[in-house]
Coordinates of C-alpha atoms (C1' of nucleotides) in Angstrom, one line a residue:
Chain M
X6 CA 119.3 183.3 -18.0
X7 CA 118.6 183.1 -14.3
X8 CA 115.9 181.1 -12.5
X9 CA 115.1 183.6 -9.7
X10 CA 115.4 187.3 -9.2
X11 CA 117.6 186.7 -6.2
X12 CA 120.0 184.7 -8.3
X13 CA 119.9 187.3 -11.1
X14 CA 120.8 190.1 -8.7
X15 CA 123.6 188.2 -7.1
X16 CA 125.3 187.8 -10.5
X17 CA 124.6 191.4 -11.5
X18 CA 127.6 193.7 -11.6
X19 CA 126.8 197.4 -11.9
X20 CA 130.3 198.1 -13.2
X21 CA 129.6 196.2 -16.4
X22 CA 127.5 199.2 -17.4
X23 CA 128.2 202.8 -18.3
X24 CA 128.3 205.0 -15.2
X25 CA 127.6 208.7 -15.0
X26 CA 127.8 211.5 -12.4
X27 CA 124.7 213.4 -11.6
X28 CA 124.4 217.0 -10.6
X29 CA 121.6 219.3 -9.9
X30 CA 121.5 223.0 -10.6
X31 CA 119.0 225.3 -9.0
X32 CA 117.6 228.4 -10.5
X33 CA 116.6 230.5 -7.5
X34 CA 114.3 233.2 -8.7
X35 CA 112.9 236.2 -6.8
X36 CA 111.6 239.7 -7.4
X37 CA 113.6 242.5 -6.0
X38 CA 112.7 246.0 -5.2
X39 CA 115.3 248.7 -5.8
X40 CA 115.3 251.8 -3.8
X41 CA 113.7 254.7 -5.7
X42 CA 115.0 258.3 -5.8
X43 CA 111.6 259.9 -5.7
X44 CA 110.0 259.2 -2.3
X45 CA 106.5 259.1 -3.9
X46 CA 107.1 256.6 -6.6
X47 CA 106.8 252.9 -6.1
X48 CA 110.2 251.1 -6.3
X49 CA 110.8 249.5 -9.6
X50 CA 110.7 245.7 -9.6
X51 CA 113.2 243.4 -11.2
X52 CA 113.5 239.7 -11.5
X53 CA 116.4 238.5 -9.6
X54 CA 118.6 235.3 -9.7
X55 CA 121.0 234.0 -7.2
X56 CA 124.4 233.2 -8.6
X57 CA 127.6 231.8 -7.1
X58 CA 131.1 232.7 -8.0
X59 CA 133.2 229.6 -8.8
X60 CA 136.5 229.5 -6.9
X61 CA 137.8 226.4 -8.5
X62 CA 138.1 224.6 -11.9
X63 CA 136.3 224.0 -14.1
X64 CA 135.0 227.5 -15.1
X65 CA 137.1 229.1 -12.3
X66 CA 136.1 232.7 -11.6
X67 CA 132.9 232.4 -13.6
X68 CA 129.5 232.6 -12.2
X69 CA 127.1 229.7 -12.0
X70 CA 123.8 228.6 -10.5
X71 CA 124.0 227.0 -7.1
X72 CA 124.4 223.2 -7.5
X73 CA 126.3 220.1 -6.8
X74 CA 126.6 216.4 -7.1
X75 CA 123.8 214.1 -6.1
X76 CA 124.9 211.6 -3.6
X77 CA 124.6 207.9 -4.3
X78 CA 122.1 207.3 -1.5
X79 CA 120.2 210.5 -1.9
X80 CA 116.8 210.9 -3.6
X81 CA 117.4 213.2 -6.6
X82 CA 114.7 215.6 -5.2
X83 CA 116.5 215.9 -1.9
X84 CA 119.7 217.2 -3.5
X85 CA 118.4 220.6 -4.5
X86 CA 116.8 220.9 -1.1
X87 CA 120.1 220.2 0.6
X88 CA 121.9 222.7 -1.7
X89 CA 119.3 225.3 -1.1
X90 CA 119.7 224.9 2.6
X91 CA 123.5 225.2 2.4
X92 CA 123.3 228.2 0.1
X93 CA 120.5 230.3 1.6
X94 CA 119.8 228.6 4.9
X95 CA 116.2 228.3 4.0
X96 CA 113.9 225.2 3.7
X97 CA 110.3 224.7 2.7
X98 CA 110.9 226.6 -0.5
X99 CA 108.9 226.1 -3.7
X100 CA 110.9 223.8 -5.8
X101 CA 110.1 222.4 -9.3
X102 CA 112.0 220.2 -11.6
X103 CA 112.8 222.0 -14.9
X104 CA 114.8 219.8 -17.3
X105 CA 117.5 217.3 -17.5
X106 CA 120.5 218.1 -19.6
X107 CA 122.8 215.5 -20.9
X108 CA 125.0 216.5 -23.8
X109 CA 128.2 214.4 -23.7
X110 CA 130.5 217.4 -23.5
X111 CA 128.7 219.7 -21.2
X112 CA 131.3 219.3 -18.5
X113 CA 135.1 219.1 -19.3
X114 CA 135.8 216.8 -16.4
X115 CA 133.7 213.8 -17.3
X116 CA 130.3 212.7 -18.4
X117 CA 127.7 214.4 -16.3
X118 CA 123.9 214.4 -16.4
X119 CA 122.4 217.5 -14.8
X120 CA 118.8 217.9 -13.6
X121 CA 117.8 221.5 -13.1
X122 CA 115.3 222.8 -10.6
X123 CA 113.6 226.1 -10.2
X124 CA 113.1 227.6 -6.7
X125 CA 110.9 230.6 -5.9
X126 CA 111.5 232.7 -2.8
X127 CA 110.5 236.0 -1.3
X128 CA 113.8 237.8 -1.4
X129 CA 113.1 239.7 1.9
X130 CA 113.3 236.4 3.7
X131 CA 116.9 235.7 3.1
X132 CA 119.1 238.7 2.2
X133 CA 121.1 238.3 5.3
X134 CA 121.5 234.6 5.3
X135 CA 123.4 234.2 2.0
X136 CA 126.6 232.2 1.8
X137 CA 129.6 234.5 1.2
X138 CA 130.3 233.8 -2.5
X139 CA 126.6 234.1 -3.5
X140 CA 125.1 237.2 -4.9
X141 CA 121.7 238.4 -6.3
X142 CA 121.6 239.6 -9.9
X143 CA 118.9 241.7 -11.3
X144 CA 117.6 240.3 -14.6
X145 CA 116.9 242.2 -17.7
X146 CA 115.2 239.9 -20.2
X147 CA 114.5 240.8 -23.8
X148 CA 112.9 238.4 -26.2
X149 CA 112.0 238.6 -29.9
X150 CA 111.2 236.1 -32.6
X151 CA 114.7 234.7 -33.0
X152 CA 116.8 235.6 -29.9
X153 CA 116.7 236.1 -26.2
X154 CA 119.0 238.7 -24.7
X155 CA 119.6 238.6 -21.0
X156 CA 121.6 241.0 -18.8
X157 CA 122.4 240.2 -15.2
X158 CA 123.6 242.9 -12.8
X159 CA 124.5 242.7 -9.1
X160 CA 125.6 246.3 -8.8
X161 CA 129.3 245.5 -9.3
X162 CA 129.4 243.2 -12.2
X163 CA 127.4 242.8 -15.4
X164 CA 126.8 239.4 -17.1
X165 CA 125.4 239.2 -20.6
X166 CA 124.3 236.4 -22.8
X167 CA 122.4 235.8 -26.0
X168 CA 120.4 232.8 -26.9
X169 CA 119.2 231.8 -30.4
X170 CA 115.7 230.3 -30.8
X171 CA 114.7 227.9 -33.5
X172 CA 111.3 226.2 -33.4
X173 CA 111.6 222.5 -32.8
X174 CA 108.5 221.6 -34.7
X175 CA 105.5 223.4 -36.2
X176 CA 103.0 221.9 -33.8
X177 CA 104.1 223.3 -30.5
X178 CA 105.8 226.4 -29.1
X179 CA 109.0 224.5 -28.1
X180 CA 112.3 226.0 -29.1
X181 CA 115.7 224.6 -29.5
X182 CA 117.9 227.1 -27.5
X183 CA 121.4 227.7 -28.5
X184 CA 123.9 229.9 -26.6
X185 CA 125.2 232.5 -29.1
X186 CA 127.1 234.7 -26.7
X187 CA 128.2 234.0 -23.1
X188 CA 131.4 235.1 -21.4
X189 CA 130.8 234.9 -17.7
X190 CA 128.4 232.1 -17.0
X191 CA 129.6 228.5 -16.4
X192 CA 128.2 225.3 -18.1
X193 CA 124.9 225.5 -19.9
X194 CA 123.4 227.7 -17.2
X195 CA 122.2 230.4 -19.7
X196 CA 119.8 227.7 -20.9
X197 CA 118.6 226.9 -17.4
X198 CA 117.9 230.5 -16.6
X199 CA 116.1 231.1 -19.8
X200 CA 113.9 228.0 -19.6
X201 CA 113.0 228.8 -16.0
X202 CA 111.9 232.3 -16.9
X203 CA 109.8 230.9 -19.7
X204 CA 108.3 228.2 -17.5
X205 CA 107.3 230.8 -14.8
X206 CA 105.8 233.1 -17.4
X207 CA 103.6 230.3 -18.6
X208 CA 102.6 229.1 -15.2
X209 CA 101.7 232.4 -13.7
X210 CA 98.5 232.6 -15.7
X211 CA 97.0 229.3 -14.8
X212 CA 98.3 228.7 -11.3
X213 CA 98.9 230.7 -8.1
X214 CA 102.6 230.1 -8.3
X215 CA 103.4 233.8 -7.9
X216 CA 102.5 233.8 -4.3
X217 CA 105.6 231.8 -3.6
X218 CA 107.6 234.9 -4.3
X219 CA 105.4 237.2 -2.2
X220 CA 105.6 238.1 1.5
X221 CA 102.6 237.3 3.6
X222 CA 101.2 240.8 3.4
X223 CA 101.4 242.8 0.1
X224 CA 99.5 245.5 -1.7
X225 CA 97.7 244.8 -5.0
X226 CA 100.0 247.3 -6.6
X227 CA 103.0 245.3 -5.5
X228 CA 101.5 242.1 -6.7
X229 CA 100.6 243.7 -10.0
X230 CA 104.2 244.8 -10.4
X231 CA 105.4 241.2 -9.9
X232 CA 103.0 240.0 -12.6
X233 CA 104.2 242.7 -14.9
X234 CA 107.8 241.7 -14.4
X235 CA 107.1 238.0 -15.0
X236 CA 104.8 238.6 -18.0
X237 CA 107.1 241.3 -19.4
X238 CA 104.2 243.7 -20.0
X239 CA 102.0 246.3 -18.4
X240 CA 98.6 245.3 -17.2
X241 CA 95.5 247.4 -16.8
X242 CA 94.4 247.9 -13.2
X243 CA 90.7 246.8 -13.4
X244 CA 91.5 243.7 -15.5
X245 CA 94.2 242.7 -13.1
X246 CA 92.1 243.2 -10.0
X247 CA 89.3 241.1 -11.6
X248 CA 91.7 238.3 -12.2
X249 CA 93.2 238.1 -8.8
X250 CA 90.1 239.0 -6.9
X251 CA 89.3 235.5 -5.6
X252 CA 92.9 234.6 -4.9
X253 CA 93.5 237.2 -2.2
X254 CA 91.7 238.5 0.8
X255 CA 91.8 242.0 2.2
X256 CA 93.2 242.4 5.7
X257 CA 92.6 245.3 8.0
X258 CA 96.2 246.4 7.7
X259 CA 97.3 249.2 5.4
X260 CA 100.6 250.4 4.0
X261 CA 101.1 254.1 4.1
X262 CA 103.8 256.7 4.0
X263 CA 104.3 256.9 0.2
X264 CA 103.1 260.4 -0.5
X265 CA 99.8 259.1 -1.8
X266 CA 96.6 257.3 -0.8
X267 CA 97.4 254.4 1.5
X268 CA 97.1 250.9 0.1
X269 CA 95.2 248.0 1.7
X270 CA 97.4 245.0 2.5
X271 CA 96.2 241.7 1.1
X272 CA 97.0 238.1 1.9
X273 CA 96.9 235.0 -0.3
X274 CA 93.7 233.1 0.0
X275 CA 93.5 229.7 -1.5
X276 CA 90.3 229.4 -3.5
X277 CA 90.3 225.6 -3.3
X278 CA 90.0 225.6 0.4
X279 CA 86.3 226.3 0.5
Chain Y
X20 CA 144.4 224.1 -5.7
X21 CA 145.6 224.0 -9.3
X22 CA 147.1 226.7 -11.4
X23 CA 145.5 225.9 -14.7
X24 CA 142.4 224.1 -15.9
X25 CA 144.6 221.7 -17.8
X26 CA 146.5 220.7 -14.7
X27 CA 143.2 220.4 -12.8
X28 CA 141.7 218.1 -15.3
X29 CA 144.8 215.9 -15.4
X30 CA 144.5 215.3 -11.7
X31 CA 140.8 214.8 -11.8
X32 CA 139.6 211.2 -11.2
X33 CA 135.9 210.6 -12.0
X34 CA 135.9 207.5 -9.9
X35 CA 136.4 209.6 -6.8
X36 CA 132.8 210.5 -7.2
X37 CA 129.5 208.7 -6.9
X38 CA 128.5 207.1 -10.2
X39 CA 125.0 206.3 -11.4
X40 CA 123.4 204.4 -14.3
X41 CA 121.0 206.4 -16.5
X42 CA 118.1 204.9 -18.3
X43 CA 115.3 206.4 -20.4
X44 CA 111.7 205.2 -20.6
X45 CA 109.4 206.2 -23.4
X46 CA 105.7 206.6 -23.1
X47 CA 104.5 206.1 -26.7
X48 CA 101.0 207.4 -27.0
X49 CA 98.5 207.1 -29.8
X50 CA 94.8 207.0 -30.4
X51 CA 93.3 203.9 -31.7
X52 CA 90.1 203.1 -33.5
X53 CA 88.2 200.0 -32.6
X54 CA 86.1 198.3 -35.2
X55 CA 82.4 199.1 -34.6
X56 CA 79.6 196.5 -34.8
X57 CA 77.1 199.0 -36.4
X58 CA 78.3 200.0 -39.9
X59 CA 76.8 203.4 -39.5
X60 CA 78.5 204.4 -36.2
X61 CA 81.9 206.0 -36.0
X62 CA 84.4 203.7 -34.4
X63 CA 85.0 204.5 -30.8
X64 CA 88.4 206.0 -30.0
X65 CA 90.8 205.0 -27.2
X66 CA 94.1 206.3 -26.0
X67 CA 96.6 203.7 -26.5
X68 CA 100.1 203.0 -25.0
X69 CA 102.8 200.7 -26.3
X70 CA 104.1 198.3 -23.7
X71 CA 106.8 195.7 -23.8
X72 CA 106.8 192.4 -22.0
X73 CA 109.9 191.8 -19.9
X74 CA 111.6 188.5 -20.5
X75 CA 114.3 188.9 -17.9
X76 CA 114.9 190.1 -14.4
X77 CA 114.2 192.4 -12.7
X78 CA 110.3 192.4 -13.1
X79 CA 110.5 189.3 -15.3
X80 CA 107.1 188.7 -17.0
X81 CA 105.8 192.1 -16.2
X82 CA 105.0 194.8 -18.7
X83 CA 107.0 198.0 -19.0
X84 CA 107.5 201.0 -21.1
X85 CA 110.1 200.7 -23.9
X86 CA 113.4 201.9 -22.5
X87 CA 117.0 201.2 -21.9
X88 CA 120.4 202.4 -20.7
X89 CA 121.9 205.7 -22.0
X90 CA 125.3 205.1 -23.4
X91 CA 128.3 206.9 -22.0
X92 CA 129.0 208.7 -25.3
X93 CA 125.4 209.3 -26.2
X94 CA 123.4 212.5 -25.9
X95 CA 120.6 211.8 -23.5
X96 CA 118.1 213.0 -26.1
X97 CA 119.4 210.5 -28.6
X98 CA 118.7 207.5 -26.4
X99 CA 114.9 207.6 -26.6
X100 CA 115.3 208.2 -30.4
X101 CA 117.4 205.1 -30.7
X102 CA 115.0 203.0 -28.6
X103 CA 112.1 204.2 -30.5
X104 CA 113.7 203.2 -33.7
X105 CA 114.5 199.7 -32.3
X106 CA 111.1 199.2 -31.0
X107 CA 108.9 200.6 -33.7
X108 CA 111.2 201.1 -36.6
X109 CA 110.1 204.7 -36.9
X110 CA 112.0 208.0 -36.7
X111 CA 111.1 211.7 -36.8
X112 CA 108.5 211.1 -34.1
X113 CA 107.3 213.8 -31.7
X114 CA 109.4 213.4 -28.6
X115 CA 109.2 215.4 -25.4
X116 CA 111.1 215.1 -22.1
X117 CA 108.7 214.4 -19.2
X118 CA 110.4 214.0 -15.9
X119 CA 113.5 212.6 -14.3
X120 CA 112.9 210.1 -11.5
X121 CA 115.6 209.2 -9.0
X122 CA 114.4 207.5 -5.9
X123 CA 117.3 205.5 -4.4
X124 CA 115.3 202.2 -4.5
X125 CA 113.5 202.5 -7.8
X126 CA 115.5 199.6 -9.3
X127 CA 116.6 196.5 -7.3
X128 CA 119.8 196.1 -9.3
X129 CA 121.6 199.4 -8.5
X130 CA 121.2 203.1 -8.3
X131 CA 119.5 204.3 -11.4
X132 CA 118.3 207.7 -12.5
X133 CA 115.6 207.5 -15.2
X134 CA 114.6 210.3 -17.5
X135 CA 111.2 209.7 -19.1
X136 CA 110.1 210.9 -22.5
X137 CA 106.7 211.0 -24.2
X138 CA 106.4 210.2 -27.9
X139 CA 103.2 210.8 -30.0
X140 CA 102.5 208.8 -33.1
X141 CA 99.7 208.1 -35.6
X142 CA 99.0 204.5 -34.8
X143 CA 98.2 203.6 -38.4
X144 CA 101.8 204.3 -39.3
X145 CA 103.3 201.4 -37.4
X146 CA 101.0 198.5 -36.5
X147 CA 103.0 196.1 -38.7
X148 CA 106.5 197.2 -37.7
X149 CA 106.3 196.4 -34.0
X150 CA 109.0 194.4 -32.3
X151 CA 107.6 191.0 -31.3
X152 CA 107.3 191.5 -27.5
X153 CA 105.6 194.9 -27.8
X154 CA 101.9 195.4 -27.7
X155 CA 99.4 198.2 -27.9
X156 CA 97.1 198.6 -24.9
X157 CA 93.9 200.7 -24.9
X158 CA 93.7 203.1 -22.0
X159 CA 90.8 203.6 -19.7
X160 CA 91.6 206.6 -17.5
X161 CA 89.4 207.7 -14.6
X162 CA 90.3 210.6 -12.4
X163 CA 88.7 212.1 -9.4
X164 CA 89.8 214.4 -6.6
X165 CA 92.0 211.9 -4.8
X166 CA 92.8 209.0 -7.1
X167 CA 93.5 208.1 -10.7
X168 CA 92.4 204.7 -11.9
X169 CA 93.9 203.3 -15.1
X170 CA 93.0 200.1 -16.9
X171 CA 95.1 199.0 -19.9
X172 CA 93.8 196.3 -22.2
X173 CA 95.4 194.7 -25.3
X174 CA 92.6 192.3 -26.0
X175 CA 94.3 189.4 -24.2
X176 CA 95.5 190.9 -21.0
X177 CA 94.2 193.5 -18.6
X178 CA 96.5 195.7 -16.5
X179 CA 95.1 197.8 -13.7
X180 CA 96.7 200.4 -11.4
X181 CA 95.6 203.0 -9.0
X182 CA 97.4 206.2 -8.1
X183 CA 96.7 208.4 -5.1
X184 CA 97.0 212.2 -5.5
X185 CA 98.0 214.6 -2.8
X186 CA 98.4 218.3 -3.6
X187 CA 102.1 219.3 -3.3
X188 CA 101.2 222.8 -2.3
X189 CA 98.3 225.2 -2.4
X190 CA 99.6 227.5 -5.0
X191 CA 99.8 225.2 -8.0
X192 CA 98.0 222.1 -9.4
X193 CA 101.0 219.9 -8.8
X194 CA 100.3 216.5 -7.2
X195 CA 102.5 214.1 -5.5
X196 CA 101.5 210.8 -7.1
X197 CA 101.8 207.5 -5.1
X198 CA 101.1 204.1 -6.6
X199 CA 98.4 202.5 -4.5
X200 CA 97.7 199.4 -6.5
X201 CA 99.8 197.9 -9.3
X202 CA 100.3 194.2 -10.1
X203 CA 101.6 193.9 -13.6
X204 CA 103.7 197.0 -14.4
X205 CA 107.4 197.2 -13.8
X206 CA 109.3 200.0 -12.0
X207 CA 107.5 203.3 -11.4
X208 CA 106.0 203.2 -14.9
X209 CA 102.4 203.8 -13.6
X210 CA 103.7 207.3 -12.7
X211 CA 105.2 207.9 -16.1
X212 CA 102.0 206.9 -17.9
X213 CA 99.9 209.1 -15.6
X214 CA 102.1 212.2 -15.9
X215 CA 102.3 211.9 -19.6
X216 CA 98.5 211.7 -20.0
X217 CA 98.2 214.8 -17.7
X218 CA 100.8 216.7 -19.7
X219 CA 99.1 215.9 -23.0
X220 CA 95.8 217.0 -21.7
X221 CA 97.2 220.3 -20.6
X222 CA 99.1 220.9 -23.9
X223 CA 96.3 220.1 -26.2
X224 CA 94.5 223.4 -25.4
X225 CA 97.4 225.8 -26.1
X226 CA 99.4 224.0 -28.8
X227 CA 98.8 222.0 -32.0
X228 CA 100.4 219.0 -30.4
X229 CA 97.4 216.8 -31.3
X230 CA 98.4 216.8 -35.0
X231 CA 101.4 214.6 -34.1
X232 CA 98.9 211.8 -33.5
X233 CA 96.8 212.3 -36.7
X234 CA 97.3 211.0 -40.2
X235 CA 97.8 213.5 -43.0
X236 CA 94.1 213.5 -43.9
X237 CA 91.4 213.3 -41.3
X238 CA 87.8 214.4 -40.9
X239 CA 86.8 217.0 -38.3
X240 CA 84.7 214.3 -36.6
X241 CA 87.8 212.2 -36.1
X242 CA 89.8 215.1 -34.9
X243 CA 87.1 216.0 -32.4
X244 CA 87.0 212.4 -31.1
X245 CA 90.7 212.6 -30.4
X246 CA 90.3 215.9 -28.5
X247 CA 87.5 214.3 -26.6
X248 CA 89.6 211.3 -25.6
X249 CA 92.5 213.4 -24.5
X250 CA 90.3 215.9 -22.6
X251 CA 88.1 213.2 -21.2
X252 CA 84.9 215.0 -22.1
X253 CA 82.4 215.6 -24.9
X254 CA 82.7 218.8 -26.9
X255 CA 80.0 220.7 -28.7
X256 CA 80.4 220.7 -32.5
X257 CA 80.2 224.4 -33.2
X258 CA 82.6 225.4 -30.4
X259 CA 85.1 222.8 -31.5
X260 CA 85.0 223.9 -35.1
X261 CA 85.5 227.5 -34.2
X262 CA 88.6 226.6 -32.2
X263 CA 90.3 224.5 -34.8
X264 CA 89.1 226.5 -37.8
X265 CA 92.4 228.2 -38.4
X266 CA 94.6 225.2 -37.6
X267 CA 93.3 223.1 -40.5
X268 CA 92.6 223.5 -44.2
X269 CA 89.9 221.7 -46.2
X270 CA 91.0 219.5 -49.0
X271 CA 88.9 218.4 -52.0
X272 CA 89.0 214.8 -50.7
X273 CA 86.0 213.4 -48.9
X274 CA 85.5 210.3 -46.8
X275 CA 82.3 208.4 -47.5
X276 CA 80.8 205.0 -47.1
X277 CA 79.6 205.3 -43.5
X278 CA 75.8 205.3 -44.0
X279 CA 75.6 209.0 -43.5
X280 CA 76.6 212.3 -45.1
X281 CA 80.2 212.1 -46.4
X282 CA 82.8 214.1 -44.5
X283 CA 85.3 216.5 -45.9
X284 CA 88.9 215.6 -45.3
X285 CA 91.1 218.2 -43.7
X286 CA 94.8 218.6 -43.3
X287 CA 96.9 220.4 -40.7
X288 CA 97.7 223.9 -41.6
X289 CA 100.2 225.8 -39.5
X290 CA 98.9 229.2 -38.6
X291 CA 102.4 230.6 -38.0
X292 CA 103.5 229.9 -41.6
X293 CA 101.7 232.9 -43.1
Chain I
dC19 C1' 62.3 206.1 -45.1
dT20 C1' 65.7 205.8 -41.3
dA21 C1' 69.6 206.1 -38.5
dA22 C1' 73.6 208.3 -38.1
dT23 C1' 77.0 211.7 -38.7
dA24 C1' 78.3 216.4 -41.2
dG25 C1' 77.9 221.0 -40.9
dT26 C1' 75.9 225.9 -40.0
dG27 C1' 73.3 229.9 -37.8
dT28 C1' 72.3 232.4 -34.0
dC29 C1' 71.2 233.7 -29.4
dT30 C1' 73.2 234.3 -24.8
dA31 C1' 76.5 234.4 -21.1
dT32 C1' 80.9 235.1 -19.7
dT33 C1' 85.3 237.1 -19.9
dA34 C1' 88.9 240.5 -21.5
dG35 C1' 90.3 245.2 -22.9
dA36 C1' 90.0 250.1 -22.6
dC37 C1' 89.3 254.4 -20.6
dA38 C1' 87.6 257.7 -17.5
dG39 C1' 86.7 259.0 -13.3
dT40 C1' 87.0 259.4 -8.0
dA41 C1' 89.7 258.9 -3.5
dT42 C1' 93.3 260.0 -0.3
dG43 C1' 97.7 260.0 1.5
dT44 C1' 102.7 263.0 2.0
dT45 C1' 105.4 266.9 1.3
Chain A
dA7 C1' 98.0 272.5 -3.8
dA8 C1' 100.2 268.9 -6.4
dC9 C1' 101.8 264.5 -7.3
dA10 C1' 101.5 259.9 -7.3
dT11 C1' 99.3 255.8 -6.5
dA12 C1' 94.7 253.4 -4.9
dC13 C1' 90.6 251.9 -6.4
dT14 C1' 86.0 251.7 -9.0
dG15 C1' 82.3 252.1 -12.8
dT16 C1' 81.1 251.2 -17.1
dC17 C1' 81.1 250.7 -22.0
dT18 C1' 82.7 247.6 -25.7
dA19 C1' 84.8 243.7 -28.0
dA20 C1' 85.9 239.1 -28.1
dT21 C1' 85.2 234.5 -26.8
dA22 C1' 82.8 230.4 -25.1
dG23 C1' 78.5 227.6 -24.3
dA24 C1' 74.2 226.1 -25.8
dC25 C1' 70.7 224.7 -28.8
dA26 C1' 68.2 224.2 -33.0
dC27 C1' 68.3 223.5 -37.5
dT28 C1' 69.5 221.7 -42.3
dA29 C1' 72.3 218.3 -45.3
dT30 C1' 73.5 213.9 -47.0
dT31 C1' 74.6 209.3 -47.3
dA32 C1' 74.1 203.5 -47.1
dG33 C1' 71.1 200.3 -46.5

DNA sequence: CTAATAGTGTCTATTAGACAGTATGTT
DNA sequence: AACATACTGTCTAATAGACACTATTAG
């Protein structure tokens, strides 16, 4: 027992305790627009995720989320910002902590604790600034009572994984996720992708989070498509417009050239500002 | 560059990398019932939090959340379970990960990353099984636009802290919390308490999470009181009964002796079961 | 009888869902 | 002209908020 804190700290040896490595993984989500064959139709929208091809062990040649070690003198929240900057050359991106994973055997090298983050971006902002081993994958997400089935596609390669869901307890909607099938993704990254998509789907209905994925000007049709991708279902126009009416403001710009009535361009308006 | 993963792992030295200590802190929440002077009145309900008095440095003689180091071979989710068992002698408690804190200077001893968890219990289950330096504090929680003001009271001692809120971004309801006043709580635990209370308040309206804090049999009046404590506002009886109608089932037991009409005892019924 | 909670009926206001209709550009 | 989306009007169904009322006990 020590008399003062100073004395205590002097005698304290951090190496007497178990020591871990800490990493962060970032789920960078966006919504893409594919080119459409029919000039009149709106381009179909997909969720998209940024993945990086691993060129070294462990999980050599597999894909993974951008990530890396947290530095000993670095705030844990700064690590994903740094990695995001390295990988996409962007800063001031929406970033949210998702979950901290710490199974003893999640990494073959050593004991690692990994805190995952979710970032949302407007894809148009960065297609040209990507680091060379990074690539956007379109997401196809299918969920039923017991499993989640995800297919990722970047035009050249297809990644597929399946996750089993079991309810953790009767009182909430929390699930224990277990990876049932996964051939091309490193670590427990299927879990991170899944939980991020679920988080976003929940948050879209009670926040304005979606506007972090939108460009400054957008049509209500485009915005509705993004909602539909995230919620995984079609929405009725009048209902949708009622809901977002006080979140956006009409500008005097229009978007035309689509073989149909031109669409007014809107901009995000923060309701709390008033 | 290595030829095989085996070869790579053989040459890998974990000590070449920055190493951290990991702790978990557990916010154990419950709702207490104070004895009421008037025999007729219902006892007033309070939020309550379990705190532990520190008997060693750092933060000697201050109060803190139950917590401790994660062991090198222990799943991070098992650490809070172990600590909960040590502290309250209970297992199979509702447990949920809250947030991972990792400011470089959050602990004077060394670099520590801390993952916080929230546990919910029915207080009646464990008042006698507490470890000797632990104590329940009633919570008085006051929130306005810019600050959160919390007072904790265990009958002998009063702890008070104030937290400043600044919106992180316009698109969501996320706040950056900053401790403005805090004299008796160790570490960043005011932040953990605050974020847990916010989390619970959000979840109560779209899950059945509240039943983790209830005994097996309860009256609707008691349940309503718990809702009111967590939501921080009064509810109207008919509206409340409509909302919980399909979450509970009436038993043939009644609670009487309160100087007024006896109350039927209900039990949690999981709607998904059917 | 009284104070206090238990419990219900019903009216109204608000919100969500559905469908039908009109508007207007490009080829 | 025809296709495809843009945008609006309105009816209906479901949900939430408010208030008033009745019921029942211990003391």
